[in-house]
Amino acid sequence: ALCPGDPICSGHGTCNGTTNQCQCEAAFTGSDCSLPCVHGTFVDQLEGCACEGCYSGVSCNDTCNSKGACMNDECLCDFDTGFFGEVCTEQTCP
């Protein structure tokens, strides 16, 4: 079984010999478990990190898509830019 990474799974996961995919530790993601889950927890190779409130992105390190502020685990989007949604990733027509 050969999983990606050098060392295998970047030392942050275990190799599944059946699928040749890394099962990452809770704090890492990526095919070789080299990316940190900054504000989230690893789920699986399909989903990657499950992000905490206000965060998005592969490593859960985008706060409100840089289009708003986080307050009590909820994004307050900057409506002047036309962004809205749970993590300010949706946009209205200008």
Short mmCIF file of C-alpha atoms in Angstrom, two decimals:
data_model
loop_
_atom_site.label_atom_id
_atom_site.label_comp_id
_atom_site.label_asym_id
_atom_site.label_seq_id
_atom_site.Cartn_x
_atom_site.Cartn_y
_atom_site.Cartn_z
CA ALA A 1 0.00 0.00 0.00
CA LEU A 2 1.37 3.35 -0.99
CA CYS A 3 -0.28 6.48 0.28
CA PRO A 4 0.94 9.96 -0.69
CA GLY A 5 3.33 11.97 1.44
CA ASP A 6 6.95 11.79 2.52
CA PRO A 7 6.91 10.39 5.11
CA ILE A 8 3.65 8.56 4.30
CA CYS A 9 0.66 10.80 5.10
CA SER A 10 3.20 13.47 6.14
CA GLY A 11 3.40 11.83 9.56
CA HIS A 12 -0.10 13.19 10.35
CA GLY A 13 -2.25 10.21 9.46
CA THR A 14 -2.49 6.50 8.77
CA CYS A 15 -2.51 4.79 5.40
CA ASN A 16 -5.59 2.79 4.39
CA GLY A 17 -4.04 -0.10 2.44
CA THR A 18 -7.32 -0.93 0.72
CA THR A 19 -7.96 2.54 -0.76
CA ASN A 20 -4.36 3.87 -0.65
CA GLN A 21 -5.79 7.02 0.96
CA CYS A 22 -4.61 8.74 4.11
CA GLN A 23 -6.88 8.88 7.14
CA CYS A 24 -5.63 12.14 8.64
CA GLU A 25 -5.41 13.11 12.27
CA ALA A 26 -8.18 15.49 13.40
CA ALA A 27 -6.01 18.60 12.91
CA PHE A 28 -4.88 17.87 9.31
CA THR A 29 -6.32 17.43 5.80
CA GLY A 30 -5.21 17.01 2.20
CA SER A 31 -4.46 13.85 0.24
CA ASP A 32 -1.14 13.60 2.11
CA CYS A 33 -2.40 15.15 5.41
CA SER A 34 -0.01 18.09 4.98
CA LEU A 35 -2.57 20.90 5.37
CA PRO A 36 -3.61 21.99 8.86
CA CYS A 37 -7.30 22.25 9.77
CA VAL A 38 -6.84 25.64 11.43
CA HIS A 39 -10.44 26.10 12.63
CA GLY A 40 -11.94 22.70 11.99
CA THR A 41 -11.62 18.92 12.21
CA PHE A 42 -10.74 16.34 9.53
CA VAL A 43 -13.75 14.30 8.36
CA ASP A 44 -12.54 12.22 5.39
CA GLN A 45 -10.76 12.62 2.06
CA LEU A 46 -14.00 13.58 0.31
CA GLU A 47 -15.07 16.31 2.74
CA GLY A 48 -11.70 17.38 4.14
CA CYS A 49 -12.09 19.63 7.19
CA ALA A 50 -15.44 20.32 8.81
CA CYS A 51 -15.12 24.01 9.67
CA GLU A 52 -16.22 25.77 12.84
CA GLY A 53 -18.71 28.63 12.57
CA CYS A 54 -17.47 31.65 10.54
CA TYR A 55 -14.73 29.65 8.81
CA SER A 56 -14.42 28.18 5.32
CA GLY A 57 -11.74 27.06 2.90
CA VAL A 58 -9.67 23.89 2.66
CA SER A 59 -7.88 24.56 5.95
CA CYS A 60 -10.84 26.39 7.57
CA ASN A 61 -8.73 29.53 7.78
CA ASP A 62 -10.92 31.93 5.76
CA THR A 63 -12.92 34.06 8.19
CA CYS A 64 -16.27 34.99 6.65
CA ASN A 65 -14.63 34.79 3.19
CA SER A 66 -12.84 38.07 4.12
CA LYS A 67 -16.20 39.76 3.42
CA GLY A 68 -17.46 40.20 6.95
CA ALA A 69 -16.82 39.94 10.67
CA CYS A 70 -17.26 37.01 13.01
CA MET A 71 -19.41 37.51 16.09
CA ASN A 72 -20.59 34.67 18.36
CA ASP A 73 -19.63 32.09 15.70
CA GLU A 74 -21.76 33.81 13.08
CA CYS A 75 -20.68 35.98 10.16
CA LEU A 76 -21.91 39.54 9.90
CA CYS A 77 -21.40 40.06 6.17
CA ASP A 78 -20.42 43.38 4.64
CA PHE A 79 -23.61 44.07 2.70
CA ASP A 80 -21.98 47.00 0.86
CA THR A 81 -19.98 44.44 -1.14
CA GLY A 82 -23.13 42.40 -1.84
CA PHE A 83 -22.00 39.27 0.00
CA PHE A 84 -24.27 37.21 2.23
CA GLY A 85 -24.78 33.66 3.46
CA GLU A 86 -23.50 31.57 6.34
CA VAL A 87 -19.83 32.42 5.65
CA CYS A 88 -20.38 35.37 3.25
CA THR A 89 -19.63 33.35 0.11
CA GLU A 90 -22.87 34.10 -1.74
CA GLN A 91 -23.15 37.33 -3.73
CA THR A 92 -26.09 39.33 -5.03
CA CYS A 93 -26.13 40.92 -8.44
CA PRO A 94 -24.58 44.40 -8.42
#
